[in-house]
Short mmCIF file of C-alpha atoms in Angstrom, two decimals:
data_model
loop_
_atom_site.label_atom_id
_atom_site.label_comp_id
_atom_site.label_asym_id
_atom_site.label_seq_id
_atom_site.Cartn_x
_atom_site.Cartn_y
_atom_site.Cartn_z
CA MET A 9 146.72 183.74 109.66
CA GLU A 10 150.34 183.30 110.70
CA ALA A 11 149.27 181.41 113.83
CA ALA A 12 147.12 179.11 111.68
CA ILE A 13 150.10 178.42 109.41
CA GLN A 14 152.28 177.65 112.41
CA LEU A 15 149.64 175.29 113.76
CA SER A 16 149.34 173.56 110.40
CA ASP A 17 153.12 173.16 110.32
CA VAL A 18 153.03 171.51 113.72
CA ILE A 19 150.31 169.15 112.54
CA LYS A 20 152.39 168.23 109.51
CA ILE A 21 155.39 167.55 111.73
CA LEU A 22 153.30 165.28 113.93
CA LYS A 23 151.98 163.42 110.91
CA ARG A 24 155.48 162.88 109.54
CA HIS A 25 156.65 161.45 112.86
CA ILE A 26 153.47 159.69 113.93
CA PHE A 27 155.22 156.30 114.16
CA LEU A 28 157.91 157.75 116.43
CA ILE A 29 155.27 159.27 118.70
CA LEU A 30 153.26 156.04 118.84
CA LEU A 31 156.44 154.08 119.53
CA MET A 32 157.30 156.29 122.50
CA MET A 33 153.79 155.91 123.89
CA VAL A 34 153.88 152.11 123.54
CA VAL A 35 157.37 151.86 125.06
CA PHE A 36 156.51 153.97 128.11
CA ALA A 37 153.14 152.29 128.65
CA GLY A 38 154.65 148.81 128.22
CA ALA A 39 157.51 149.52 130.60
CA THR A 40 155.11 150.87 133.23
CA ILE A 41 152.83 147.84 132.93
CA ALA A 42 155.80 145.50 133.29
CA VAL A 43 157.08 147.33 136.37
CA SER A 44 153.61 147.56 137.95
CA TYR A 45 152.83 143.87 137.48
CA PHE A 46 156.21 142.21 137.92
CA VAL A 47 158.46 144.55 139.94
CA LEU A 48 156.41 146.61 142.40
CA THR A 49 155.02 144.81 145.43
CA PRO A 50 151.22 145.13 145.88
CA ILE A 51 150.24 147.07 149.01
CA TYR A 52 146.93 146.48 150.82
CA LYS A 53 145.11 148.86 153.15
CA ALA A 54 142.93 148.20 156.20
CA GLU A 55 140.95 150.81 158.14
CA THR A 56 139.38 151.10 161.57
CA GLN A 57 137.61 153.96 163.34
CA ILE A 58 137.81 155.00 167.00
CA LEU A 59 135.57 157.43 168.90
CA VAL A 60 137.26 159.28 171.78
CA ASN A 61 135.30 161.52 174.17
CA GLN A 62 134.40 162.04 177.81
CA LYS A 63 131.52 160.38 179.58
CA TYR A 64 128.80 162.51 181.05
CA GLU A 65 129.38 163.22 184.72
CA LYS A 66 125.72 162.66 185.48
CA GLU A 67 123.08 160.72 183.67
CA GLY A 68 121.14 162.93 181.31
CA GLN A 69 123.74 165.72 181.41
CA TYR A 70 124.68 167.23 178.07
CA LEU A 71 128.23 168.13 177.15
CA SER A 72 128.90 171.85 176.97
CA SER A 73 130.43 173.45 173.90
CA GLN A 74 133.61 174.08 175.90
CA GLN A 75 133.91 170.39 176.72
CA ILE A 76 133.37 169.42 173.10
CA ASP A 77 135.96 171.96 171.93
CA ALA A 78 138.43 170.62 174.48
CA ASP A 79 137.89 167.07 173.16
CA LEU A 80 138.40 168.23 169.59
CA GLN A 81 141.64 170.01 170.48
CA LEU A 82 142.97 166.74 171.90
CA ILE A 83 142.49 164.92 168.59
CA ASN A 84 145.98 165.88 167.39
CA THR A 85 147.37 164.53 170.65
CA TYR A 86 145.60 161.22 170.09
CA ASN A 87 147.04 161.09 166.58
CA VAL A 88 150.54 161.31 168.01
CA ILE A 89 149.86 158.77 170.75
CA ILE A 90 148.54 156.15 168.32
CA LYS A 91 151.82 156.23 166.38
CA SER A 92 154.03 156.45 169.46
CA PRO A 93 156.32 153.64 170.70
CA VAL A 94 154.07 153.29 173.77
CA ILE A 95 151.32 151.89 171.57
CA LEU A 96 153.26 150.38 168.68
CA SER A 97 155.69 148.45 170.89
CA LYS A 98 152.77 146.60 172.44
CA VAL A 99 151.28 145.99 168.97
CA ILE A 100 154.56 144.48 167.80
CA ASP A 101 154.79 142.26 170.88
CA GLU A 102 151.19 141.10 170.64
CA LEU A 103 151.41 140.20 166.94
CA GLU A 104 155.05 139.06 167.16
CA LEU A 105 155.98 141.30 164.27
CA LYS A 106 159.53 141.43 162.96
CA SER A 107 159.52 145.20 162.96
CA THR A 108 160.28 148.25 165.07
CA PRO A 109 158.02 151.13 166.17
CA GLU A 110 159.89 153.41 163.74
CA LYS A 111 159.21 151.10 160.78
CA LEU A 112 155.65 150.34 161.82
CA THR A 113 154.74 154.02 162.10
CA GLU A 114 155.55 154.40 158.39
CA GLN A 115 152.74 151.94 157.63
CA ILE A 116 150.17 153.77 159.74
CA SER A 117 148.28 156.98 159.03
CA VAL A 118 145.81 158.62 161.41
CA SER A 119 143.26 161.22 160.40
CA SER A 120 140.05 162.81 161.64
CA ALA A 121 137.34 164.74 159.85
CA ASN A 122 136.84 168.39 160.75
CA ASN A 123 134.93 168.90 164.01
CA SER A 124 134.87 165.16 164.58
CA GLN A 125 136.02 163.09 167.53
CA VAL A 126 136.34 160.01 165.33
CA LEU A 127 139.87 158.86 164.54
CA THR A 128 140.43 156.88 161.37
CA VAL A 129 143.42 154.56 161.50
CA GLN A 130 144.69 153.22 158.17
CA VAL A 131 147.38 150.56 157.88
CA GLU A 132 149.22 149.54 154.71
CA ASP A 133 151.03 146.23 154.36
CA LYS A 134 152.17 143.79 151.70
CA ASN A 135 149.81 141.21 153.19
CA ALA A 136 146.08 142.03 153.32
CA GLU A 137 145.44 139.86 156.38
CA LYS A 138 148.41 141.37 158.23
CA ALA A 139 147.14 144.90 157.50
CA VAL A 140 143.77 144.00 159.07
CA GLU A 141 145.46 142.46 162.12
CA ILE A 142 147.69 145.48 162.69
CA ALA A 143 144.81 147.97 162.30
CA ASN A 144 142.58 146.15 164.78
CA THR A 145 145.40 145.58 167.27
CA VAL A 146 146.42 149.25 167.17
CA ALA A 147 142.82 150.22 167.96
CA GLN A 148 142.58 147.68 170.79
CA VAL A 149 145.91 148.69 172.37
CA PHE A 150 144.97 152.37 172.08
CA GLU A 151 141.62 151.68 173.71
CA LYS A 152 143.39 149.92 176.59
CA GLU A 153 146.33 152.29 177.15
CA VAL A 154 144.96 155.79 176.55
CA PRO A 155 142.72 155.98 179.67
CA SER A 156 145.82 155.76 181.85
CA LEU A 157 147.81 158.16 179.67
CA MET A 158 145.23 160.87 179.07
CA LYS A 159 142.56 160.13 181.69
CA VAL A 160 140.05 159.62 178.92
CA ASP A 161 137.24 157.36 180.04
CA ASN A 162 135.15 156.80 176.95
CA ILE A 163 136.83 155.11 173.97
CA ASN A 164 134.81 153.08 171.49
CA ILE A 165 135.91 151.19 168.38
CA LEU A 166 133.24 152.17 165.88
CA SER A 167 134.29 149.84 163.08
CA ALA A 168 136.92 147.12 163.05
CA ALA A 169 139.04 146.41 159.99
CA LYS A 170 137.82 143.42 157.98
CA LEU A 171 139.41 141.21 155.38
CA GLY A 172 137.39 141.25 152.18
CA GLU A 173 136.84 138.17 150.06
CA ASN A 174 138.49 139.79 147.07
CA SER A 175 140.86 142.29 148.62
CA LYS A 176 142.51 144.49 146.03
CA PRO A 177 145.81 146.31 146.54
CA VAL A 178 145.74 150.10 146.78
CA LYS A 179 149.26 150.36 145.39
CA PRO A 180 150.45 150.41 142.71
CA ASN A 181 147.56 151.95 140.79
CA LYS A 182 148.28 150.16 137.52
CA LEU A 183 145.69 152.00 135.44
CA LEU A 184 146.71 155.45 136.67
CA ASN A 185 150.43 154.72 136.29
CA THR A 186 149.90 153.41 132.76
CA GLY A 187 147.85 156.46 131.80
CA ILE A 188 150.49 158.86 133.14
CA ALA A 189 153.28 156.93 131.39
CA THR A 190 151.36 157.02 128.10
CA ILE A 191 150.93 160.79 128.35
CA ILE A 192 154.64 161.20 129.15
CA GLY A 193 155.51 159.06 126.12
CA LEU A 194 153.21 161.18 123.96
CA MET A 195 154.76 164.45 125.13
CA LEU A 196 158.29 163.11 124.77
CA GLY A 197 157.54 161.79 121.29
CA ILE A 198 156.14 165.17 120.22
CA GLY A 199 159.16 166.92 121.70
CA ILE A 200 161.61 164.64 119.88
CA ALA A 201 159.70 165.10 116.62
CA ILE A 202 159.87 168.89 116.91
CA LEU A 203 163.58 168.74 117.77
CA ILE A 204 164.26 166.57 114.73
CA GLU A 205 162.49 169.05 112.48
CA THR A 206 164.22 172.00 114.12
CA PHE A 207 167.72 170.65 113.56
CA ASP A 208 166.98 169.17 110.13
CA THR A 209 168.05 171.96 107.73
CA ARG A 210 167.60 169.98 104.54
CA ILE A 211 165.30 171.45 101.86
CA LYS A 212 162.50 168.99 101.17
CA SER A 213 159.89 171.06 99.28
CA GLU A 214 159.27 174.29 97.42
CA GLN A 215 157.67 175.65 100.57
CA ASP A 216 161.02 175.31 102.34
CA ILE A 217 162.66 177.34 99.54
CA GLU A 218 160.04 180.08 99.79
CA GLU A 219 160.58 180.30 103.53
CA ILE A 220 164.33 180.69 103.03
CA LEU A 221 164.16 183.19 100.15
CA GLY A 222 161.28 185.19 101.57
CA ASN A 223 158.69 186.43 99.07
CA ILE A 224 160.65 185.37 95.97
CA PRO A 225 158.39 182.84 94.22
CA VAL A 226 159.59 179.52 92.84
CA ILE A 227 159.53 179.74 89.02
CA GLY A 228 160.55 176.22 88.18
CA LEU A 229 161.36 172.74 89.40
CA VAL A 230 163.91 170.20 88.26
CA SER A 231 162.21 166.86 87.81
CA PRO A 232 164.03 163.67 88.75
CA ILE A 233 166.15 162.36 85.84
CA ILE A 234 165.39 158.72 85.09
CA ASP A 235 168.09 156.67 83.51
CA LYS A 236 166.42 154.63 80.68
CA LYS A 237 169.35 152.30 80.04
#
């Protein structure tokens, strides 16, 4: 019963400060929308996939499990090579980018699914067309340079990055950011409302008097005196 009373008190507090709570939600959501649309720079992503394995030594020969495991263990090495200055320096020269390998590597992420010899290269850039160019050039330079670095003789670009007709930025996620900001505004508004009630020691009702005096009931009230002059 006591928990129900406490819950009802919280609900009453929220009702009394509903405008404050709504104001905090609107302010946070509005600020986030403004920042997302007018401050943050849209970031686009392009993706390409590369298959790296060994050719069969003889026609019709199947790869052994040991050979496949060895190829899979090299995937992490390929991940490092793709983002190394050896590859990225040539990408920068070919595209005439005003960047450095250190800066360019921050735009590139390389991943591979479990037990897969397929490398997925993702590139983020402020310009959608530039992201596509960088992704495809990285794959092409890797395909050209790795055979001499790792003695790998079978590299295939499975899918090249393409520029869509209506490319949409992947960052910032305006809807997600706005939703998070709204929730933060809601929680902050509730917190401020509870703090206001906690530090407000004024007596506003007979219930407040009963809480202060304990079980002593209220036996009378003084009505407001209206001056009839």
